[in-house]
Coordinates of C-alpha atoms in Angstrom, one line a residue:
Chain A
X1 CA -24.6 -6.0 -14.5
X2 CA -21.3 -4.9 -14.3
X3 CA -20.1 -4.1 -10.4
X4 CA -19.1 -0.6 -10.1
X5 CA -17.4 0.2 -7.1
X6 CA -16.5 3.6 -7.7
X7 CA -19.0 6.4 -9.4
X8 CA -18.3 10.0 -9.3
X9 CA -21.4 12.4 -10.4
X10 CA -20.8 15.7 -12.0
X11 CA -17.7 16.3 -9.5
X12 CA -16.4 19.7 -9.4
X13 CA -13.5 20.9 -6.9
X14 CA -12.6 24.6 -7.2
X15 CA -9.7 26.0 -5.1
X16 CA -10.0 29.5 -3.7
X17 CA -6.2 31.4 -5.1
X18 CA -6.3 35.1 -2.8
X19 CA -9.7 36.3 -5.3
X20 CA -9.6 33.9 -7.9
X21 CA -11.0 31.0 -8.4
X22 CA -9.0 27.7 -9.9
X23 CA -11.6 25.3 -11.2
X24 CA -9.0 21.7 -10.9
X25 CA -12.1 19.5 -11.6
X26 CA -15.4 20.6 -14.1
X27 CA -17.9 18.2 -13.3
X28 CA -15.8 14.7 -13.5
X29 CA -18.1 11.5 -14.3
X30 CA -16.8 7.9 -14.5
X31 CA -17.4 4.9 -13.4
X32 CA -14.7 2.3 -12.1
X33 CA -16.0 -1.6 -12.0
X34 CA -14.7 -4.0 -9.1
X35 CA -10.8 -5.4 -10.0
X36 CA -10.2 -2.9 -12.7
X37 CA -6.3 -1.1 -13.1
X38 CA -7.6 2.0 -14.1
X39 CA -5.3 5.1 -15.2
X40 CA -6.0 8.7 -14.9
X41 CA -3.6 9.9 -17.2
X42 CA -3.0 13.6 -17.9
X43 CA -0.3 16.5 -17.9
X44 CA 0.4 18.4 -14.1
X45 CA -2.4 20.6 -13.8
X46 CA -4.8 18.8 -15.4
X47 CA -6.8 17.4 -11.9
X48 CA -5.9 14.0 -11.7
X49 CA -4.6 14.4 -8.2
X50 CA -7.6 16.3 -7.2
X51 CA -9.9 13.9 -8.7
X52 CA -7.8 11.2 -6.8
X53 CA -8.0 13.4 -3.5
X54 CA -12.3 13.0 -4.2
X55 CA -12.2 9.1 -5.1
X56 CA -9.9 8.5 -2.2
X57 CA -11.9 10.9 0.4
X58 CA -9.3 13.0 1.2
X59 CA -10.8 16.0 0.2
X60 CA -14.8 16.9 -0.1
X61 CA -15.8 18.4 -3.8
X62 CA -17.3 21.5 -3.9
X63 CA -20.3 19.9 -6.2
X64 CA -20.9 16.4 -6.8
X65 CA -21.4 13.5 -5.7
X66 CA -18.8 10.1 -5.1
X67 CA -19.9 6.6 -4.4
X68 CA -17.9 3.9 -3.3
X69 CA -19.7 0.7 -3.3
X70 CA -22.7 2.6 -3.5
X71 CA -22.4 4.9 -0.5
X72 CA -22.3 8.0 -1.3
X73 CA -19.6 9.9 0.7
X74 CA -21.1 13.0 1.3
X75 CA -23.0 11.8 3.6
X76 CA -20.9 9.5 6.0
X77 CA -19.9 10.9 9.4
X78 CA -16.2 11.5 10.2
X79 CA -15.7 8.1 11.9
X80 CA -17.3 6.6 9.0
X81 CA -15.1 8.2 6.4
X82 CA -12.2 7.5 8.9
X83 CA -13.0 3.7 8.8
X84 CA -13.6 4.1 5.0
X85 CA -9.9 5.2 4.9
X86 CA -8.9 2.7 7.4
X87 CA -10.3 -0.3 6.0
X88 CA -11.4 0.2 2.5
X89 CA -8.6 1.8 1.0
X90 CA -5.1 1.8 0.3
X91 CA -3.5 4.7 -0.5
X92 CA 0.4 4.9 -2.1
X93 CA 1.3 8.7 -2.8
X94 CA 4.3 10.1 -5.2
X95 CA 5.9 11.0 -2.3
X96 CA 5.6 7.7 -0.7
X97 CA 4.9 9.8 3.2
X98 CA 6.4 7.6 5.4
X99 CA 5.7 8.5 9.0
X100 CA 9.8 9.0 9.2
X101 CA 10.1 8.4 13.1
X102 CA 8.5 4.9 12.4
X103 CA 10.4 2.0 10.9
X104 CA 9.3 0.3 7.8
X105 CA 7.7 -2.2 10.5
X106 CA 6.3 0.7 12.1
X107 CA 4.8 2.4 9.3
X108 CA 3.3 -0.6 8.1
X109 CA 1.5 -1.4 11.5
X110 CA -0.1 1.6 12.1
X111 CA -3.2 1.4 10.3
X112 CA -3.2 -1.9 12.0
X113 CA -3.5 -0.1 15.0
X114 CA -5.9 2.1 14.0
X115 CA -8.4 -1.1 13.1
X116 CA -7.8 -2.0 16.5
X117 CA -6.2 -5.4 15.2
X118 CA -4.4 -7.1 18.4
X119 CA 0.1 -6.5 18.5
X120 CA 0.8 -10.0 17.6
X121 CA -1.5 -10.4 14.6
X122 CA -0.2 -7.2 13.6
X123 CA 3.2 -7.9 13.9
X124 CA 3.0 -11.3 12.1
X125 CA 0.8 -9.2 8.6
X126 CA 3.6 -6.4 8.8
X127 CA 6.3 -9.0 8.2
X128 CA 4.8 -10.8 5.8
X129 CA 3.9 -8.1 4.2
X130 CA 7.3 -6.5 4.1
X131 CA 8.5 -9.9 3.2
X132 CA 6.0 -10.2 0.3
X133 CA 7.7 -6.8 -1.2
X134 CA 11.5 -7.7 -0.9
X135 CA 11.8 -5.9 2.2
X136 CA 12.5 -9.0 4.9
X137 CA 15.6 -7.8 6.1
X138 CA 15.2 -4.2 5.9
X139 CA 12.4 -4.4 8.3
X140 CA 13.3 -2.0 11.2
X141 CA 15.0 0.7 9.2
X142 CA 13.6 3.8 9.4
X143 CA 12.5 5.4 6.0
X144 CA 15.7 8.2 5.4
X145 CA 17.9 4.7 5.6
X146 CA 15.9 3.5 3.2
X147 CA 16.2 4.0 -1.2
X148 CA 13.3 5.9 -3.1
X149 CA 11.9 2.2 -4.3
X150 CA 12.0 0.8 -1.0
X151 CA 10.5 3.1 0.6
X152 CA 7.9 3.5 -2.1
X153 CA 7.4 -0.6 -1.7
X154 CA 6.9 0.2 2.6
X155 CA 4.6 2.4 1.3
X156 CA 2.6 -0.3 -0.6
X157 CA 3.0 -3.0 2.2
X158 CA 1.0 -0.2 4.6
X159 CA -1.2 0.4 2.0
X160 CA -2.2 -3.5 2.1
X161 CA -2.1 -3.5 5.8
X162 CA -5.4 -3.7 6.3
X163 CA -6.5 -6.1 3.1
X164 CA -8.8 -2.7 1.5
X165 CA -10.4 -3.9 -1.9
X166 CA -9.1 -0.5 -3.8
X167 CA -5.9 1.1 -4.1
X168 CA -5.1 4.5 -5.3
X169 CA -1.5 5.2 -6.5
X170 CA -1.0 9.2 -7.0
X171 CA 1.9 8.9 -9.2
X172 CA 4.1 5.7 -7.5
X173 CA 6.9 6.2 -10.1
X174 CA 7.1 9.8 -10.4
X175 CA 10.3 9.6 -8.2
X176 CA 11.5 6.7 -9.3
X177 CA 14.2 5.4 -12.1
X178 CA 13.0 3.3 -15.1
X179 CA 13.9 0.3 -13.5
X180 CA 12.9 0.3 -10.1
X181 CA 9.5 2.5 -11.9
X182 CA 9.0 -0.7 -13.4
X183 CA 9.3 -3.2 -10.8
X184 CA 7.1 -0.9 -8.7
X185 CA 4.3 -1.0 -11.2
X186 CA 4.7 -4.6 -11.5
X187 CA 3.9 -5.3 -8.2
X188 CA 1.0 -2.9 -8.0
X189 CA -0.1 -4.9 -10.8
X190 CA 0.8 -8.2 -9.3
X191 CA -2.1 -7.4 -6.7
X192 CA -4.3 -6.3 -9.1
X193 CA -4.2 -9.6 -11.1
X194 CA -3.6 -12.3 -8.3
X195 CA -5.9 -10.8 -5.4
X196 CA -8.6 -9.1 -7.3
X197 CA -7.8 -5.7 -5.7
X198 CA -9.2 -2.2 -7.9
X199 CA -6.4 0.0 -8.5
X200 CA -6.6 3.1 -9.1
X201 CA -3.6 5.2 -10.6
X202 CA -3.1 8.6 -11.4
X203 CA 0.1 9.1 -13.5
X204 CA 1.7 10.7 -16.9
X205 CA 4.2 7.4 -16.8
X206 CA 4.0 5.6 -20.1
X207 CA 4.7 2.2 -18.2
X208 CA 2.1 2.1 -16.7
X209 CA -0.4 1.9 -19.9
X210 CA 0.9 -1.8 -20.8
X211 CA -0.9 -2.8 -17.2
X212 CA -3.9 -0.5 -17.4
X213 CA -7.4 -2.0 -18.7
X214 CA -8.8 1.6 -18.8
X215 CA -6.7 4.6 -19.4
X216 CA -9.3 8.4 -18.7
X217 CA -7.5 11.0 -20.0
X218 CA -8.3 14.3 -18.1
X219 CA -7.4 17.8 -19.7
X220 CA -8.3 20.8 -17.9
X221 CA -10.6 19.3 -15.1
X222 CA -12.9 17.1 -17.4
X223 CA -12.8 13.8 -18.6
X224 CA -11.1 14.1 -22.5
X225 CA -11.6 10.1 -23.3
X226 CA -11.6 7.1 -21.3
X227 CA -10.0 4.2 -23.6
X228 CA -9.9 0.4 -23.2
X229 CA -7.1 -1.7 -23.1
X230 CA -7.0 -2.9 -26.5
X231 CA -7.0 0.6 -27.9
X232 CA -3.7 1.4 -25.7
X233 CA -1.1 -0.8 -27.8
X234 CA -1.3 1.4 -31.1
X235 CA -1.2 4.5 -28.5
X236 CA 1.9 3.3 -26.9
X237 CA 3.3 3.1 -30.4
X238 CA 2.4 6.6 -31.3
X239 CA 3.7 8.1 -28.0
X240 CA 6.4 6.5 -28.1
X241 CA 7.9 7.6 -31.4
X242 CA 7.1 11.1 -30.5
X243 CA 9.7 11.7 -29.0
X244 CA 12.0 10.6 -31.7
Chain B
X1 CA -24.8 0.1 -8.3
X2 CA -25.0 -2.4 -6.0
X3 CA -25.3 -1.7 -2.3
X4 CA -21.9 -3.2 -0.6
X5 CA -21.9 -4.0 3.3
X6 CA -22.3 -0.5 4.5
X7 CA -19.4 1.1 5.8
X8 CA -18.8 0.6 9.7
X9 CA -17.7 3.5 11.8
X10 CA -14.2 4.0 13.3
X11 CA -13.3 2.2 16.2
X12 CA -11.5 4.6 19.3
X13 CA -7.9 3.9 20.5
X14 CA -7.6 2.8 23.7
X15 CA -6.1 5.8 26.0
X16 CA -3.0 3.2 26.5
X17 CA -2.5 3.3 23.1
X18 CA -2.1 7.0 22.3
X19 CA 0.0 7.5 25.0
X20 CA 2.4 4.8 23.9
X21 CA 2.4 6.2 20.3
X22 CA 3.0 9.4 21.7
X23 CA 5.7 8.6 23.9
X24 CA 7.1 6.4 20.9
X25 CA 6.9 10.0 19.3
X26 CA 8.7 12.1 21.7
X27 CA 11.5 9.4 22.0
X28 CA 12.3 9.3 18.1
X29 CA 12.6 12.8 18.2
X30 CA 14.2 13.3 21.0
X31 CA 16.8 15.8 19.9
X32 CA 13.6 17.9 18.1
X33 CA 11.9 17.1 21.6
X34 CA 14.5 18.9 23.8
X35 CA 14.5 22.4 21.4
X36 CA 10.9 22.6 22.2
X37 CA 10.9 21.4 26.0
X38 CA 14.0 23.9 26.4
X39 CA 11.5 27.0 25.1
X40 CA 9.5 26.1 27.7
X41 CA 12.1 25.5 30.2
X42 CA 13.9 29.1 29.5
X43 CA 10.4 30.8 29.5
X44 CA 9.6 29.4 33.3
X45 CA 12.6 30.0 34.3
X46 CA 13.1 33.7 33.5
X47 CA 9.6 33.4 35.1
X48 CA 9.7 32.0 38.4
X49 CA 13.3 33.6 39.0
X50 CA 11.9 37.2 38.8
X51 CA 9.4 36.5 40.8
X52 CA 10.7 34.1 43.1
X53 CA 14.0 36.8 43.5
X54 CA 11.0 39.5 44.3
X55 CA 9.8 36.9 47.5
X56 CA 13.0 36.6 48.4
X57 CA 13.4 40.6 49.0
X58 CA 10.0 40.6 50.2
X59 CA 10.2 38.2 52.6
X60 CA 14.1 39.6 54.2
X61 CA 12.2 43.2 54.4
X62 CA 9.2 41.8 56.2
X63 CA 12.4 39.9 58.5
X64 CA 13.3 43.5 59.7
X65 CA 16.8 42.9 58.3
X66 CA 18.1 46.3 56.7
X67 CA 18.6 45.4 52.9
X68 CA 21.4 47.6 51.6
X69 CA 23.3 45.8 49.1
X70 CA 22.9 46.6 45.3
X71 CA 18.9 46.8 46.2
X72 CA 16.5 49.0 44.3
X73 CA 15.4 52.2 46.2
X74 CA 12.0 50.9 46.4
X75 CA 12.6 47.7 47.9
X76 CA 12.8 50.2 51.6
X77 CA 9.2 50.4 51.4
X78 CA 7.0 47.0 52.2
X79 CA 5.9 45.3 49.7
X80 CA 6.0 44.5 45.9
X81 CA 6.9 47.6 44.2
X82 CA 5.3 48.7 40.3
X83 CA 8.4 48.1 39.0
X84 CA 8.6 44.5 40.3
X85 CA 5.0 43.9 39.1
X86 CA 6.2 45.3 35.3
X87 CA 8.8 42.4 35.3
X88 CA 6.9 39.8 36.0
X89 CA 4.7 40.9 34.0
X90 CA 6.9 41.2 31.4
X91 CA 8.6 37.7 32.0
X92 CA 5.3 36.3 31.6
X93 CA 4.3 37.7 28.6
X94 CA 8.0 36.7 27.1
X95 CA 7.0 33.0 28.7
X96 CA 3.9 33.0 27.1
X97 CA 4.8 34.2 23.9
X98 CA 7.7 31.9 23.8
X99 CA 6.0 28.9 24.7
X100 CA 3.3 29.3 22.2
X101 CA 5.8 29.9 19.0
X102 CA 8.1 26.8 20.2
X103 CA 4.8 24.8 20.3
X104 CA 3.1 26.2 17.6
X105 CA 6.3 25.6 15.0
X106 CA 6.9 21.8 16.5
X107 CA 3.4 21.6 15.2
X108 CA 3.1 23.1 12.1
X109 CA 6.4 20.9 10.8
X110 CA 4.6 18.1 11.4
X111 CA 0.9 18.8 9.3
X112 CA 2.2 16.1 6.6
X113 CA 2.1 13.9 9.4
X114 CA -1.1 14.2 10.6
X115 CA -2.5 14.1 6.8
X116 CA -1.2 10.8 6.6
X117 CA -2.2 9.4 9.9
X118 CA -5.9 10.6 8.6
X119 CA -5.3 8.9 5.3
X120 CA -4.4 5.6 7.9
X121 CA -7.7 5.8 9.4
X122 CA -7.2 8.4 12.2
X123 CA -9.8 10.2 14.1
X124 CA -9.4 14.0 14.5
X125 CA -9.8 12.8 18.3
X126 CA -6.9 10.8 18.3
X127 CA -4.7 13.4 16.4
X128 CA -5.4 16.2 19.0
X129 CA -5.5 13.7 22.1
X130 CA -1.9 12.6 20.6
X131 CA -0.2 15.9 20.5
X132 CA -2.1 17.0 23.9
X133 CA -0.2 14.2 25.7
X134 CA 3.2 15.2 24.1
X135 CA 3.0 18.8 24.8
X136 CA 1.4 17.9 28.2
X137 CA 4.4 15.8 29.0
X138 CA 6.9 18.1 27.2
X139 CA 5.3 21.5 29.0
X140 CA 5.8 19.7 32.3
X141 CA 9.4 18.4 32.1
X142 CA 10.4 21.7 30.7
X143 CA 8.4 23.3 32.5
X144 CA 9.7 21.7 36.3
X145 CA 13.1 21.7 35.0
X146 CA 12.7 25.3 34.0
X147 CA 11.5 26.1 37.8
X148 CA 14.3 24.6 39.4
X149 CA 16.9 26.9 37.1
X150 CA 14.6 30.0 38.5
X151 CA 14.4 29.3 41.9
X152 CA 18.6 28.5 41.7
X153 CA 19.1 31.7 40.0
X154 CA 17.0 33.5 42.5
X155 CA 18.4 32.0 45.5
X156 CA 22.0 33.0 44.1
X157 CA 21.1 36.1 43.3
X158 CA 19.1 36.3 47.2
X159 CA 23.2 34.8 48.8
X160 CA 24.5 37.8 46.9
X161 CA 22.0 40.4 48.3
X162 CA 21.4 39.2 51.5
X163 CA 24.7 36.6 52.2
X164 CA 23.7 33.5 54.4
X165 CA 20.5 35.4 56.2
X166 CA 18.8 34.3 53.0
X167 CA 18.2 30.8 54.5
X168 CA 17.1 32.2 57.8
X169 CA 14.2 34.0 56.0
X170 CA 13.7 31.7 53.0
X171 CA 10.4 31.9 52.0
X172 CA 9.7 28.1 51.2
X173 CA 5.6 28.3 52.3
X174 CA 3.2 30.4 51.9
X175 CA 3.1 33.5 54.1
X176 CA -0.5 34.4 56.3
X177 CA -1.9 37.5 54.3
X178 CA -1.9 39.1 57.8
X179 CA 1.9 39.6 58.2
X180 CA 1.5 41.9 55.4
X181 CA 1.9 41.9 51.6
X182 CA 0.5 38.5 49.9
X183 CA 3.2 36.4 49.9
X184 CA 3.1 32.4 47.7
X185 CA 6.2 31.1 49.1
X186 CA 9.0 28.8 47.1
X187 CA 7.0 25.6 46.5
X188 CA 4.2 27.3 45.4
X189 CA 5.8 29.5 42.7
X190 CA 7.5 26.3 41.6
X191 CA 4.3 24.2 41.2
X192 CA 2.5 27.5 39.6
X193 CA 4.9 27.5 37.0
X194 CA 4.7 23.7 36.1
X195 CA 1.2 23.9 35.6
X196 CA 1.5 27.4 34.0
X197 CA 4.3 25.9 31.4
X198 CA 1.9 22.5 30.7
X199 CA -1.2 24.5 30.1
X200 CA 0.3 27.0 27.9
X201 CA 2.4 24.1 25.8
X202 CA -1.1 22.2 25.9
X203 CA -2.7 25.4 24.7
X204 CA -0.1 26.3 22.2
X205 CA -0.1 23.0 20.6
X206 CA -3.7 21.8 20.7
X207 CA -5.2 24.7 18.6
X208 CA -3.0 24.2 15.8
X209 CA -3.0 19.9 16.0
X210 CA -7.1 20.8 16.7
X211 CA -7.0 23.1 13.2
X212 CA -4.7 20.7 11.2
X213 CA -6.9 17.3 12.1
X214 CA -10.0 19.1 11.0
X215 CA -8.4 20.0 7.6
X216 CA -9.3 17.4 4.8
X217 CA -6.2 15.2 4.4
X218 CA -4.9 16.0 1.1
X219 CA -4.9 19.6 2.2
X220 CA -2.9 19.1 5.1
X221 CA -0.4 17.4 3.4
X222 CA 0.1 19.9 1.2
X223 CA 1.0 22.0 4.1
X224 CA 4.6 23.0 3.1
X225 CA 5.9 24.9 6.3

């Protein structure tokens, strides 16, 4: 039996515009499995943020149900879910938000500090984890002193802070050149393969199909089709020569 | 699906914590810092130097000294006059006002913020309980600072009313209610605005840091201000 650790049931967000109401998601059902790199792919608009706002508990559906490894999250309390964020999940957003009065250092300690883990332990992870994303000797600059990749891989080393067995990427590249797009999603992909870790991307960056084992297309707050990895090569093809 | 270790709940900072990320806060910011501490500081100020100035004349009356120079009219009867009472109330309504909007704003530009630190693992508790000790700290500085410029400005204003006899009569305590109109005295107007400008920069910046760290995270950081 496969081991799913993230199942969303008939989700459905709606958004309240002045007197209308914006439907973002229409009853979203998948089903992620432990140490998948899963893409939500789909043009702006389409939900995938909002469905990543639901996976990630940062925002409540209006219907629906989400479990992560088989807790349903509707019905954690607020410490719970803030635990949930703390320990269980990393989250690296398009916009990278980096607390910009902390250093690098800074920013990667503080969900450290937030488990409650003790200064020196915490000290000794957020180097090594700076370290570990070719950031060793930019340590203690603060995030405006910082490039657009760099401060996108800060934002990866506090998303690992506190080891959380899934991480959700809301479009990492979306900022970012080619190049530095790329060695971002290596990385993220780098975790994937070498410490088991779920990711869990939503993007409309080609890159990132090569790396995907799942791509779930969403179109107008549903799920259009969900394909496998061996069905992405001939895609890439296609998109790629459409723009030709 | 299988049933993982069920999630734990969130551990509380330690008070020592918060207020060292909070000072960490203030001290990174310092320039943003002193734009909102000097709101509060003008606001007191304008305060406590209309009403400390209105002690002062009080208090030289009830001396028996004839007050002549550039005095109002009603000043020659005892006591606090309407019009005195309509400034300070005025000056405390323009203290209150402007002590909410500096707090209220150094909030609201920092929403993103707090949608992140919930994203980090954050309680709602320790959101509020952060920005309560900054504002607490920021509402008294400014706050004390703002006092001394009032009571400065009111004694100058007292030397150019009343020359040197000011000193003789300086109203530095509190006054028996017997001798005639309720007078606070100096120190007292100074510590009453202190705690006036901390509980109103508490005030002013809890609700809106109380109203942001209730807000799911993703829409708090889609706060654009």
């Amino acid at each position: 039996m496969a081991d799913i650790v993230v199942k969303t049931e008939d989700v459905v967000k709606e958004y309240r515009m002045g007197s209308n109401i914006l439907r973002a998601l229409d009853g979203i059902n998948i089903e992620i499995e432990r140490g998948e790199y899963i893409s939500l792919m789909g043009p702006s608009g389409s939900g995938k943020s909002t469905l990543f706002n639901m996976i990630g508990a940062l925002d409540r559906p209006t219907e629906g149900q989400v479990y992560i490894d088989g807790q349903n999250m509707s019905q954690l309390s607020q410490k719970q879910i803030a635990a949930f964020r703390c320990h269980r999940v990393g989250y690296i957003f398009q916009s990278y938000n980096l607390l910009h009065v902390r250093s690098a250092h800074g920013n990667v300690t503080l969900p450290m500090i937030f488990a409650g883990i003790s200064e020196k332990q915490r000290n000794e992870k957020a180097e090594k984890l700076l370290d570990m994303v070719g950031l060793g000797d930019r340590m203690y600059h603060l995030p405006d002193e910082l490039s657009g990749g760099q401060r996108q891989r800060v934002a990866i080393a506090r998303a690992l802070a506190n080891d959380p067995s899934i991480i959700l990427a809301d479009e990492p590249t979306a900022n970012l050149d080619t190049i530095t797009g790329r060695e971002i999603i290596d990385l993220i992909k780098r975790l994937n393969s070498e410490q088991g870790v779920t990711v869990i991307s939503a993007t409309h960056d080609l890159k990132m199909l090569d790396v995907s084992d799942r791509i779930v297309d969403i179109r107008d707050g549903l799920v259009e089709r969900i394909r496998n990895r061996d069905e992405i090569d001939i895609e890439v093809g296609e998109v790629g020569g459409e723009g030709e | 699906m299988q049933q993982r270790t069920p999630i734990e709940e969130q551990i509380d900072l330690p008070f020592v914590e918060s207020l060292r990320i909070s000072f960490q806060s203030l001290k990174i910011r310092f320039g943003r810092s002193i734009i909102t501490t000097a709101g509060i500081t003008l606001g007191i100020a304008f305060l406590v130097s209309v009403w400390m100035n209105n002690e002062i004349g009080i208090a030289l009356q009830e001396s028996g000294r004839q007050t002549t120079i550039n005095t109002f009219e009603e000043t020659a009867e005892q006591g606090i006059s309407t019009k005195d009472i309509w400034l300070i109330i005025m000056s405390l309504i323009v203290c209150v006002v402007g002590i909410a909007n500096s707090m209220l704003m150094a909030v609201t530009e920092r929403f993103r913020e707090i949608g992140t630190m919930k994203c980090l693992g954050a309680l709602d508790g320790f959101v509020v309980r952060l920005f309560l000790l900054e504002s607490g700290f920021q509402g008294f500085s400014g706050a004390l600072i703002g006092a001394l410029i009032g009571t400065l400005g009111a004694v100058l204003l007292g030397l150019k009313d009343y020359g040197l006899d000011l000193f003789f009569y300086f109203p530095l305590l509190p006054a028996s209610p017997e001798d005639g109109p309720m007078q606070l005295g100096v120190i007292v107007i100074i510590l009453l605005g202190c705690i006036l400008g901390m509980i109103l920069a508490v005030i002013g910046s809890s609700f809106p840091a109380w109203r942001a760290a209730k807000l799911p995270p993703a829409e708090a950081m889609r706060t654009e201000v």
